[in-house]
Amino acid sequence: MAGQVQMIYIDPPYGIKYGSNFQPFTNKRDVKDRSDADLTQEPEMIKAFRDTWELGIHSYLTYLRDRLLLAKDLLSESGSVFVQISDENLHHVREIMDEVFGASNYVALLIYKKTFGLVLQKQRAHQIQPALL
């Protein structure tokens, strides 16, 4: 599929405070001790089940960069990639996208407003609006 995909849309967690529901360990339910000895030896399984964002912004951005590099390989010459992100890390994601795809390939920032019923609008008035890069 390399070079054949026309559009990729990515909706990653919005930031490093992401409350992951992943379990850090695959072979037991009690994760209070956080011992690496219980982790599986399969590296892909560790990535799939470990909440690496607890390591800070650099691990979150590395996670995104790795996926964007793969996206670049998959995209056709005329393909597009869209990343939905909040304004908390928007500037970081833009920098990574410029690094991976080149700043000259940036087209636009799309900001949109989610609509809710009247009751939910009052409850969510403080919510940050998501953006597409």
mmCIF file of C-alpha atoms in Angstrom:
data_model
loop_
_atom_site.group_PDB
_atom_site.id
_atom_site.type_symbol
_atom_site.label_atom_id
_atom_site.label_comp_id
_atom_site.label_asym_id
_atom_site.label_seq_id
_atom_site.Cartn_x
_atom_site.Cartn_y
_atom_site.Cartn_z
ATOM 1 C CA MET A 1 0.000 0.000 0.000
ATOM 2 C CA ALA A 2 3.003 2.325 0.185
ATOM 3 C CA GLY A 3 2.370 5.441 -1.874
ATOM 4 C CA GLN A 4 -1.234 4.486 -2.663
ATOM 5 C CA VAL A 5 -3.344 6.037 0.119
ATOM 6 C CA GLN A 6 -5.237 9.212 -0.772
ATOM 7 C CA MET A 7 -6.329 10.385 2.701
ATOM 8 C CA ILE A 8 -5.383 9.606 6.302
ATOM 9 C CA TYR A 9 -7.289 10.954 9.322
ATOM 10 C CA ILE A 10 -5.701 10.614 12.768
ATOM 11 C CA ASP A 11 -7.546 11.360 16.012
ATOM 12 C CA PRO A 12 -4.915 10.721 18.713
ATOM 13 C CA PRO A 13 -5.378 11.489 22.396
ATOM 14 C CA TYR A 14 -5.283 15.287 22.759
ATOM 15 C CA GLY A 15 -2.393 15.484 25.176
ATOM 16 C CA ILE A 16 -0.200 13.912 27.780
ATOM 17 C CA LYS A 17 -2.892 14.081 30.459
ATOM 18 C CA TYR A 18 -4.821 11.464 28.506
ATOM 19 C CA GLY A 19 -6.552 9.143 30.976
ATOM 20 C CA SER A 20 -5.673 5.917 29.251
ATOM 21 C CA ASN A 21 -7.780 2.875 29.936
ATOM 22 C CA PHE A 22 -4.887 0.638 28.905
ATOM 23 C CA GLN A 23 -3.567 -1.736 31.529
ATOM 24 C CA PRO A 24 0.199 -1.475 31.944
ATOM 25 C CA PHE A 25 0.412 -5.226 32.421
ATOM 26 C CA THR A 26 -1.099 -7.970 30.311
ATOM 27 C CA ASN A 27 -0.793 -10.929 32.630
ATOM 28 C CA LYS A 28 -2.411 -9.654 35.823
ATOM 29 C CA ARG A 29 -5.149 -7.291 36.865
ATOM 30 C CA ASP A 30 -3.524 -5.726 39.912
ATOM 31 C CA VAL A 31 -1.166 -3.063 38.568
ATOM 32 C CA LYS A 32 -0.371 -1.241 41.802
ATOM 33 C CA ASP A 33 3.242 -2.416 42.001
ATOM 34 C CA ARG A 34 4.081 -1.160 38.446
ATOM 35 C CA SER A 35 6.769 -3.843 38.170
ATOM 36 C CA ASP A 36 8.258 -4.282 34.699
ATOM 37 C CA ALA A 37 9.049 -7.904 35.550
ATOM 38 C CA ASP A 38 5.439 -8.786 34.760
ATOM 39 C CA LEU A 39 5.488 -7.293 31.275
ATOM 40 C CA THR A 40 5.376 -9.601 28.298
ATOM 41 C CA GLN A 41 8.670 -9.989 26.430
ATOM 42 C CA GLU A 42 7.004 -9.212 23.081
ATOM 43 C CA PRO A 43 7.865 -5.553 22.289
ATOM 44 C CA GLU A 44 4.715 -4.954 20.239
ATOM 45 C CA MET A 45 2.564 -6.189 23.102
ATOM 46 C CA ILE A 46 4.297 -3.801 25.488
ATOM 47 C CA LYS A 47 3.577 -0.862 23.182
ATOM 48 C CA ALA A 48 -0.036 -1.922 22.791
ATOM 49 C CA PHE A 49 -0.750 -2.184 26.490
ATOM 50 C CA ARG A 50 1.531 0.342 28.151
ATOM 51 C CA ASP A 51 0.487 3.919 28.762
ATOM 52 C CA THR A 52 3.697 5.605 27.630
ATOM 53 C CA TRP A 53 2.360 9.159 27.932
ATOM 54 C CA GLU A 54 3.053 9.076 31.629
ATOM 55 C CA LEU A 55 6.679 9.617 30.531
ATOM 56 C CA GLY A 56 5.883 13.167 29.428
ATOM 57 C CA ILE A 57 5.438 15.260 26.327
ATOM 58 C CA HIS A 58 8.483 13.826 24.534
ATOM 59 C CA SER A 59 7.034 10.298 24.550
ATOM 60 C CA TYR A 60 3.649 11.597 23.381
ATOM 61 C CA LEU A 61 5.246 13.495 20.497
ATOM 62 C CA THR A 62 7.425 10.501 19.594
ATOM 63 C CA TYR A 63 4.250 8.394 19.460
ATOM 64 C CA LEU A 64 2.717 10.898 17.010
ATOM 65 C CA ARG A 65 5.881 11.297 14.928
ATOM 66 C CA ASP A 66 6.209 7.528 14.457
ATOM 67 C CA ARG A 67 2.649 7.345 13.140
ATOM 68 C CA LEU A 68 3.092 10.375 10.889
ATOM 69 C CA LEU A 69 6.258 8.881 9.385
ATOM 70 C CA LEU A 70 4.291 5.748 8.560
ATOM 71 C CA ALA A 71 1.473 7.898 7.162
ATOM 72 C CA LYS A 72 3.979 9.670 4.897
ATOM 73 C CA ASP A 73 5.126 6.326 3.486
ATOM 74 C CA LEU A 74 1.528 5.291 2.821
ATOM 75 C CA LEU A 75 0.356 8.538 1.197
ATOM 76 C CA SER A 76 0.275 8.987 -2.547
ATOM 77 C CA GLU A 77 1.956 12.068 -4.040
ATOM 78 C CA SER A 78 -1.402 13.898 -4.021
ATOM 79 C CA GLY A 79 -2.566 12.436 -0.673
ATOM 80 C CA SER A 80 -3.579 14.361 2.434
ATOM 81 C CA VAL A 81 -3.255 13.726 6.158
ATOM 82 C CA PHE A 82 -5.493 15.293 8.801
ATOM 83 C CA VAL A 83 -4.756 15.271 12.537
ATOM 84 C CA GLN A 84 -7.487 16.222 15.013
ATOM 85 C CA ILE A 85 -5.998 17.820 18.109
ATOM 86 C CA SER A 86 -6.892 20.339 20.831
ATOM 87 C CA ASP A 87 -5.070 23.630 21.227
ATOM 88 C CA GLU A 88 -3.059 22.309 24.192
ATOM 89 C CA ASN A 89 -0.496 20.610 21.919
ATOM 90 C CA LEU A 90 -1.495 22.074 18.562
ATOM 91 C CA HIS A 91 1.798 23.931 18.116
ATOM 92 C CA HIS A 92 3.849 20.807 18.884
ATOM 93 C CA VAL A 93 1.863 18.668 16.454
ATOM 94 C CA ARG A 94 2.228 21.337 13.759
ATOM 95 C CA GLU A 95 6.016 21.331 14.263
ATOM 96 C CA ILE A 96 6.162 17.554 13.921
ATOM 97 C CA MET A 97 3.984 17.622 10.813
ATOM 98 C CA ASP A 98 6.250 20.301 9.300
ATOM 99 C CA GLU A 99 9.271 18.124 10.097
ATOM 100 C CA VAL A 100 7.746 14.980 8.581
ATOM 101 C CA PHE A 101 5.896 16.417 5.571
ATOM 102 C CA GLY A 102 7.702 19.732 5.054
ATOM 103 C CA ALA A 103 6.318 23.148 6.031
ATOM 104 C CA SER A 104 5.524 23.940 2.393
ATOM 105 C CA ASN A 105 2.933 21.132 2.372
ATOM 106 C CA TYR A 106 0.848 22.726 5.143
ATOM 107 C CA VAL A 107 -2.529 23.855 3.809
ATOM 108 C CA ALA A 108 -4.758 25.120 6.618
ATOM 109 C CA LEU A 109 -5.898 24.897 10.217
ATOM 110 C CA LEU A 110 -9.571 23.987 10.470
ATOM 111 C CA ILE A 111 -11.312 24.816 13.734
ATOM 112 C CA TYR A 112 -14.823 23.578 14.234
ATOM 113 C CA LYS A 113 -17.398 23.768 16.968
ATOM 114 C CA LYS A 114 -19.219 20.718 18.212
ATOM 115 C CA THR A 115 -22.916 21.274 18.761
ATOM 116 C CA PHE A 116 -24.833 19.930 21.729
ATOM 117 C CA GLY A 117 -28.355 20.237 23.085
ATOM 118 C CA LEU A 118 -29.126 23.272 25.257
ATOM 119 C CA VAL A 119 -28.478 21.463 28.556
ATOM 120 C CA LEU A 120 -25.135 20.071 27.402
ATOM 121 C CA GLN A 121 -24.113 23.444 25.940
ATOM 122 C CA LYS A 122 -24.246 24.992 29.416
ATOM 123 C CA GLN A 123 -22.275 22.116 30.917
ATOM 124 C CA ARG A 124 -19.625 22.166 28.184
ATOM 125 C CA ALA A 125 -19.251 25.919 27.683
ATOM 126 C CA HIS A 126 -15.662 25.758 28.946
ATOM 127 C CA GLN A 127 -14.618 22.987 26.540
ATOM 128 C CA ILE A 128 -11.725 23.575 24.169
ATOM 129 C CA GLN A 129 -12.670 23.376 20.507
ATOM 130 C CA PRO A 130 -10.793 20.730 18.523
ATOM 131 C CA ALA A 131 -8.830 21.567 15.399
ATOM 132 C CA LEU A 132 -7.726 19.740 12.263
ATOM 133 C CA LEU A 133 -4.205 20.253 10.933
#
